[in-house]
Amino acid sequence: MTTPSIPATIADADATWLTDVLRGSGAIDAATTVTSLSTHQIGEGVGLMGELYVATLTYDGGDGPASVVVKLPSTHEENRQQGINLGMFEAECRFYSELGEATGTGLPAIHLSIIEPGTADFVIVMEDLSHLEMVSQSEGMRLEQAQASMRVLADVHAAWWGKVQTPDLEWIPSLDGERIQMVDQLLPQIYPVFTGGFADRLPDGGVELGEAWSTRYFELMSGLAARSPWTLLHQDYRVENMLFGDPAAGDDVVIIDWQGLGRGPGAYDVAYILGGSMPVELRREHERDLVAIYHARLVERGVTDFSAEHAWNDYVYAHLLGGLAVSVFTGGTLDLSNERGRDLVGGMAARHFTAALDHGGFGILGE
């Protein structure tokens, strides 16, 4: 069977196209046909690099999934170009097609994941998980959700612990690689643009911390990369890229949106989600216990070269990394024409800068 084409718009993902996709993934048999569908967009302003649609399906000749999710690139040219420059679209498609099975946990079922290399032309068709709970970034995680996020993250990290510094995975950006060097060169120019739009959302001392931090990003990232074992990183591990089942029923957490895929120490992801996806006071009260849950799960999954103290120290350090960079880079470069996108970035920035200050950011920068 030939690989389906990449639709230019959601209108091109019609019944014939979805029939080919679902037959190719084995979700429907050769006698079953998608006869009609209706689509609606979800998560507007949440995924700044992509657009998500739920397609509700009807069939003839057999049964299939009641609905699927179709992911296409952003229609904003600035965002599309940024995704190309940073290799984000290609990283997610290759993750699902090449690494998903080995990751083995916390992922949606994928029916199709293809891209035209070097472009923003891609499509991902995945199972519809809208029956699971989605949590808004502004609301933030409840404690039990934060605990679940630590367990599934540790499962993913343990699956790749010490296995990613190999030639066949060099295509995945690292914390001390070219992508970080590019961001490092741009941050001093972007930071004034970011503060022009978001300084009023930052805590006391935040603007000054950012000024000192913005000229040292590659140094800081390289510092973490040199001090701890490497694993596979999500690098945009936040609550709106997760779906939660019922904890009482033992349902798993599902992680989506792997465009930021990277390699490096796991503390990057741990600090990113706890710093940006929890209400500040809840994070302050429970973060030591949450990092302990993450570390205990790593040990349970066979990791032996990483102490609890090391995990905590890396977590403290990592609050000067991805959370600040994503907030500043997104707020200073991407199209945020919808109010939802502006609120998302502003809220993330407020929490991440607060966490960096809480954990002695000025002191770390002075070391």
Coordinates of C-alpha atoms in Angstrom, one line a residue:
M1 CA 0.0 0.0 0.0
T2 CA 1.3 3.4 -0.9
T3 CA 1.9 6.1 1.7
P4 CA -0.9 8.6 1.9
S5 CA -0.2 12.1 0.7
I6 CA 0.2 15.0 3.1
P7 CA -2.9 17.2 3.2
A8 CA -2.4 20.9 2.7
T9 CA -5.4 21.8 4.9
I10 CA -7.8 19.8 7.0
A11 CA -10.3 19.9 4.1
D12 CA -7.9 17.7 2.2
A13 CA -8.1 15.0 4.9
D14 CA -11.3 13.7 3.4
A15 CA -13.1 10.3 3.7
T16 CA -11.0 8.7 1.0
W17 CA -7.8 9.9 2.5
L18 CA -8.7 8.7 6.0
T19 CA -9.8 5.4 4.6
D20 CA -6.3 4.9 3.3
V21 CA -4.7 6.0 6.5
L22 CA -6.7 3.7 8.8
R23 CA -6.3 0.7 6.5
G24 CA -2.6 1.4 6.5
S25 CA -2.4 1.4 10.3
G26 CA -4.6 -1.7 10.6
A27 CA -7.4 0.2 12.4
I28 CA -9.9 -0.9 9.7
D29 CA -9.9 -3.8 7.2
A30 CA -9.9 -3.7 3.4
A31 CA -13.7 -4.1 3.3
T32 CA -14.3 -1.1 5.5
T33 CA -14.6 2.5 4.2
V34 CA -14.9 5.9 5.8
T35 CA -18.0 7.2 4.2
S36 CA -18.3 10.6 5.9
L37 CA -16.7 12.8 8.6
S38 CA -17.0 16.0 10.4
T39 CA -14.1 18.0 11.8
H40 CA -13.6 20.6 14.5
Q41 CA -10.5 22.3 15.8
I42 CA -9.4 21.8 19.4
G43 CA -6.7 23.5 21.5
E44 CA -6.6 26.9 19.6
G45 CA -3.8 29.0 21.0
V46 CA -2.3 26.0 22.9
G47 CA -0.1 24.4 20.3
L48 CA 1.7 27.3 18.7
M49 CA 3.5 25.2 16.2
G50 CA 0.6 23.0 15.1
E51 CA -3.1 22.8 14.7
L52 CA -5.2 19.9 16.0
Y53 CA -8.6 18.7 14.6
V54 CA -10.9 16.0 15.8
A55 CA -12.4 14.0 12.9
T56 CA -15.6 12.1 13.8
L57 CA -16.1 9.2 11.4
T58 CA -18.8 7.0 10.0
Y59 CA -18.2 3.7 8.1
D60 CA -19.6 1.3 5.6
G61 CA -18.7 -2.4 5.5
G62 CA -17.3 -2.6 9.0
D63 CA -16.3 -0.7 12.2
G64 CA -13.4 1.5 13.1
P65 CA -12.4 4.3 15.5
A66 CA -15.3 6.6 16.2
S67 CA -12.9 9.5 15.8
V68 CA -9.3 10.4 15.3
V69 CA -7.1 13.5 15.8
V70 CA -5.3 15.0 12.9
K71 CA -2.4 17.3 13.5
L72 CA -1.2 19.7 10.9
P73 CA 1.4 22.6 11.0
S74 CA 0.5 26.1 12.1
T75 CA -0.9 28.4 9.4
H76 CA 1.2 31.3 10.8
E77 CA 4.2 31.6 8.6
E78 CA 6.5 32.8 11.4
N79 CA 5.6 29.8 13.5
R80 CA 6.1 27.4 10.5
Q81 CA 9.5 28.8 9.7
Q82 CA 10.5 28.6 13.4
G83 CA 9.5 24.9 13.4
I84 CA 11.6 24.3 10.3
N85 CA 14.7 26.1 11.7
L86 CA 14.6 24.3 15.0
G87 CA 13.8 20.9 13.4
M88 CA 10.7 20.5 15.5
F89 CA 8.3 19.2 12.9
E90 CA 10.7 16.5 11.7
A91 CA 11.6 15.5 15.2
E92 CA 8.1 14.7 16.3
C93 CA 7.3 12.8 13.1
R94 CA 10.4 10.7 13.4
F95 CA 9.9 10.2 17.1
Y96 CA 6.5 8.6 16.5
S97 CA 7.6 6.5 13.6
E98 CA 11.1 5.4 14.8
L99 CA 11.2 5.7 18.6
G100 CA 7.6 5.3 19.9
E101 CA 7.7 1.6 20.2
A102 CA 10.9 1.5 22.2
T103 CA 9.6 4.3 24.5
G104 CA 6.8 1.9 25.3
T105 CA 4.7 4.0 27.7
G106 CA 2.7 7.2 27.9
L107 CA 2.0 7.6 24.1
P108 CA -1.1 7.8 22.0
A109 CA -1.7 5.2 19.3
I110 CA -0.4 6.6 16.0
H111 CA -2.1 5.8 12.6
L112 CA 0.2 8.0 10.5
S113 CA 3.2 10.2 11.0
I114 CA 4.9 11.6 7.9
I115 CA 6.8 14.7 6.8
E116 CA 8.5 16.1 3.7
P117 CA 12.0 16.6 5.2
G118 CA 13.2 20.1 5.5
T119 CA 9.7 21.6 5.2
A120 CA 6.7 22.4 7.4
D121 CA 4.6 19.9 5.4
F122 CA 3.6 17.1 7.8
V123 CA 0.6 15.2 9.2
I124 CA 0.1 13.1 12.2
V125 CA -3.1 11.1 12.7
M126 CA -3.5 9.7 16.2
E127 CA -6.1 8.2 18.4
D128 CA -8.7 10.5 19.9
L129 CA -8.1 10.7 23.7
S130 CA -10.7 13.4 24.4
H131 CA -12.3 11.1 27.0
L132 CA -9.3 11.8 29.1
E133 CA -8.9 14.9 31.2
M134 CA -7.2 17.9 29.8
V135 CA -5.9 20.6 32.2
S136 CA -5.4 24.2 31.2
Q137 CA -2.0 25.7 31.7
S138 CA -3.4 28.6 33.6
E139 CA -5.2 26.3 36.0
G140 CA -2.3 24.0 36.5
M141 CA -2.0 20.5 37.8
R142 CA -3.5 19.2 41.0
L143 CA -1.2 17.3 43.3
E144 CA -2.3 13.8 42.2
Q145 CA -1.8 14.8 38.6
A146 CA 1.7 16.1 39.4
Q147 CA 2.5 12.8 41.1
A148 CA 1.3 10.9 38.0
S149 CA 3.3 13.2 35.7
M150 CA 6.5 12.3 37.7
R151 CA 5.9 8.6 37.4
V152 CA 5.2 8.5 33.6
L153 CA 8.2 10.9 33.0
A154 CA 10.5 8.6 34.9
D155 CA 9.2 5.6 32.9
V156 CA 10.1 7.4 29.6
H157 CA 13.4 8.5 30.9
A158 CA 14.3 5.1 32.3
A159 CA 13.5 3.5 28.9
W160 CA 16.3 5.6 27.3
W161 CA 18.6 6.1 30.3
G162 CA 22.2 6.0 29.1
K163 CA 21.2 4.9 25.6
V164 CA 20.9 8.2 23.6
Q165 CA 24.6 9.1 23.0
T166 CA 24.9 6.9 19.9
P167 CA 25.5 7.7 16.3
D168 CA 22.1 6.5 15.2
L169 CA 20.4 9.1 17.5
E170 CA 22.6 12.1 16.6
W171 CA 19.7 13.5 14.6
I172 CA 18.0 14.3 17.9
P173 CA 19.2 17.7 19.2
S174 CA 21.2 17.7 22.5
L175 CA 21.4 20.2 25.3
D176 CA 24.9 21.2 24.2
G177 CA 24.2 21.1 20.5
E178 CA 23.7 23.4 17.5
R179 CA 20.1 24.2 18.3
I180 CA 21.0 25.5 21.7
Q181 CA 23.8 27.5 20.3
M182 CA 21.4 29.1 17.9
V183 CA 19.0 30.0 20.7
D184 CA 21.9 31.3 22.8
Q185 CA 22.9 33.7 20.0
L186 CA 19.3 35.0 19.6
L187 CA 18.3 35.4 23.2
P188 CA 20.1 38.7 23.9
Q189 CA 18.2 40.2 20.9
I190 CA 14.9 38.5 21.8
Y191 CA 14.9 39.3 25.5
P192 CA 14.1 43.1 25.2
V193 CA 11.2 42.2 22.8
F194 CA 9.9 39.7 25.4
T195 CA 10.1 42.1 28.3
G196 CA 8.4 44.7 26.2
G197 CA 5.3 42.5 26.1
F198 CA 5.6 40.5 29.3
A199 CA 7.6 42.4 31.9
D200 CA 4.4 43.1 33.9
R201 CA 3.8 39.4 34.3
L202 CA 7.2 38.7 35.9
P203 CA 7.9 38.6 39.7
D204 CA 10.0 41.1 41.5
G205 CA 13.6 40.5 40.3
G206 CA 12.5 38.6 37.3
V207 CA 13.5 41.2 34.7
E208 CA 17.0 41.5 36.2
L209 CA 17.4 37.8 36.4
G210 CA 16.5 37.4 32.8
E211 CA 19.0 40.1 31.7
A212 CA 21.8 38.2 33.5
W213 CA 20.6 34.8 32.2
S214 CA 20.0 35.8 28.6
T215 CA 23.7 36.0 27.8
R216 CA 24.7 32.7 29.3
Y217 CA 22.1 30.1 28.1
F218 CA 24.5 27.8 26.2
E219 CA 26.9 27.9 29.1
L220 CA 24.1 26.8 31.5
M221 CA 22.7 24.1 29.2
S222 CA 26.2 22.7 28.7
G223 CA 26.8 22.7 32.4
L224 CA 23.8 20.4 33.0
A225 CA 24.7 18.2 30.0
A226 CA 28.2 17.6 31.5
R227 CA 27.1 16.7 35.0
S228 CA 24.5 14.0 34.7
P229 CA 23.5 10.9 32.6
W230 CA 21.6 11.5 29.4
T231 CA 18.2 10.3 28.3
L232 CA 15.5 11.1 25.8
L233 CA 13.8 14.5 26.6
H234 CA 10.4 15.8 25.7
Q235 CA 11.5 19.4 26.2
D236 CA 7.9 20.8 26.2
Y237 CA 6.7 18.7 29.1
R238 CA 3.8 20.8 30.4
V239 CA 0.3 20.0 31.4
E240 CA -1.4 21.0 28.1
N241 CA 0.8 18.3 26.4
M242 CA -0.6 15.6 28.7
L243 CA -4.0 13.8 29.2
F244 CA -5.0 12.3 32.5
G245 CA -7.0 9.3 33.2
D246 CA -8.8 8.5 36.5
P247 CA -6.1 7.8 39.1
A248 CA -8.6 5.6 41.0
A249 CA -8.9 3.4 38.0
G250 CA -5.2 3.2 37.4
D251 CA -5.4 4.9 34.0
D252 CA -2.1 6.1 32.5
V253 CA -1.0 9.6 31.7
V254 CA -0.6 10.1 27.9
I255 CA 2.1 12.5 26.6
I256 CA 1.6 14.3 23.3
D257 CA 3.4 16.9 21.2
W258 CA 7.0 15.7 20.9
Q259 CA 8.2 18.5 18.6
G260 CA 10.8 19.6 21.1
L261 CA 12.4 16.2 21.3
G262 CA 16.0 16.3 22.7
R263 CA 18.8 14.4 24.5
G264 CA 20.3 15.3 27.9
P265 CA 19.8 15.0 31.6
G266 CA 16.2 14.3 32.7
A267 CA 16.1 17.3 35.2
Y268 CA 15.3 19.5 32.2
D269 CA 11.8 17.9 31.9
V270 CA 11.3 17.7 35.6
A271 CA 11.9 21.4 36.3
Y272 CA 10.0 22.4 33.2
I273 CA 6.7 20.8 34.3
L274 CA 6.9 21.5 38.0
G275 CA 8.0 25.0 37.4
G276 CA 5.5 25.9 34.8
S277 CA 2.5 23.6 35.2
M278 CA 1.7 23.9 38.9
P279 CA 0.3 26.8 41.0
V280 CA 3.3 28.4 42.7
E281 CA 2.3 27.7 46.3
L282 CA 1.4 24.1 45.5
R283 CA 4.8 23.6 43.8
R284 CA 6.7 25.2 46.7
E285 CA 4.9 22.9 49.2
H286 CA 5.3 19.6 47.4
E287 CA 8.3 19.8 45.0
R288 CA 10.8 17.9 47.1
D289 CA 8.3 15.0 47.4
L290 CA 7.6 15.1 43.7
V291 CA 11.3 15.0 42.7
A292 CA 11.6 12.1 45.2
I293 CA 8.7 10.2 43.4
Y294 CA 10.5 10.8 40.1
H295 CA 13.8 9.4 41.5
A296 CA 12.2 6.4 43.2
R297 CA 10.5 5.5 40.0
L298 CA 13.8 5.7 38.1
V299 CA 15.4 3.3 40.6
E300 CA 12.4 1.0 40.4
R301 CA 12.9 0.9 36.6
G302 CA 16.6 -0.1 37.0
V303 CA 18.5 3.2 37.0
T304 CA 21.5 2.8 39.4
D305 CA 23.8 5.7 38.6
F306 CA 21.8 8.6 39.9
S307 CA 21.3 9.5 43.6
A308 CA 18.4 11.3 45.1
E309 CA 20.6 14.2 46.1
H310 CA 21.9 14.4 42.5
A311 CA 18.3 14.5 41.3
W312 CA 17.4 17.3 43.6
N313 CA 20.5 19.4 42.8
D314 CA 19.9 19.0 39.0
Y315 CA 16.3 20.0 39.5
V316 CA 17.3 23.2 41.3
Y317 CA 19.8 24.1 38.5
A318 CA 17.4 23.2 35.7
H319 CA 15.0 26.0 36.6
L320 CA 17.4 28.3 34.8
L321 CA 17.0 26.3 31.5
G322 CA 14.0 25.3 29.4
G323 CA 11.2 27.1 31.3
L324 CA 12.9 30.5 30.9
A325 CA 14.1 29.9 27.4
V326 CA 10.7 28.7 26.0
S327 CA 8.9 31.6 27.7
V328 CA 11.3 34.2 26.3
F329 CA 11.8 32.7 22.9
T330 CA 8.0 32.1 22.4
G331 CA 7.1 35.5 23.7
G332 CA 9.7 37.3 21.7
T333 CA 9.5 35.6 18.3
L334 CA 6.2 33.8 17.6
D335 CA 2.9 35.0 16.3
L336 CA 0.7 35.4 19.4
S337 CA -2.2 37.1 17.7
N338 CA -4.8 35.3 19.8
E339 CA -5.3 36.2 23.4
R340 CA -5.2 32.6 24.4
G341 CA -1.6 32.3 23.2
R342 CA -0.5 35.5 25.0
D343 CA -2.1 34.3 28.2
L344 CA -0.4 31.0 27.9
V345 CA 3.1 32.5 27.5
G346 CA 2.5 35.2 30.2
G347 CA 1.4 32.6 32.7
M348 CA 4.3 30.2 32.0
A349 CA 6.8 33.0 32.2
A350 CA 5.5 34.2 35.6
R351 CA 5.7 30.7 37.1
H352 CA 9.1 29.8 35.6
F353 CA 10.8 33.0 36.6
T354 CA 9.3 32.6 40.1
A355 CA 10.7 29.1 40.3
A356 CA 14.2 30.2 39.1
L357 CA 14.2 32.9 41.8
D358 CA 12.9 30.5 44.5
H359 CA 15.9 28.2 43.8
G360 CA 18.6 30.8 43.9
G361 CA 18.9 31.8 40.3
F362 CA 21.1 34.8 41.0
G363 CA 23.4 32.7 43.1
I364 CA 23.8 30.0 40.4
L365 CA 24.5 32.6 37.8
G366 CA 27.2 34.1 40.1
E367 CA 29.0 30.8 40.5

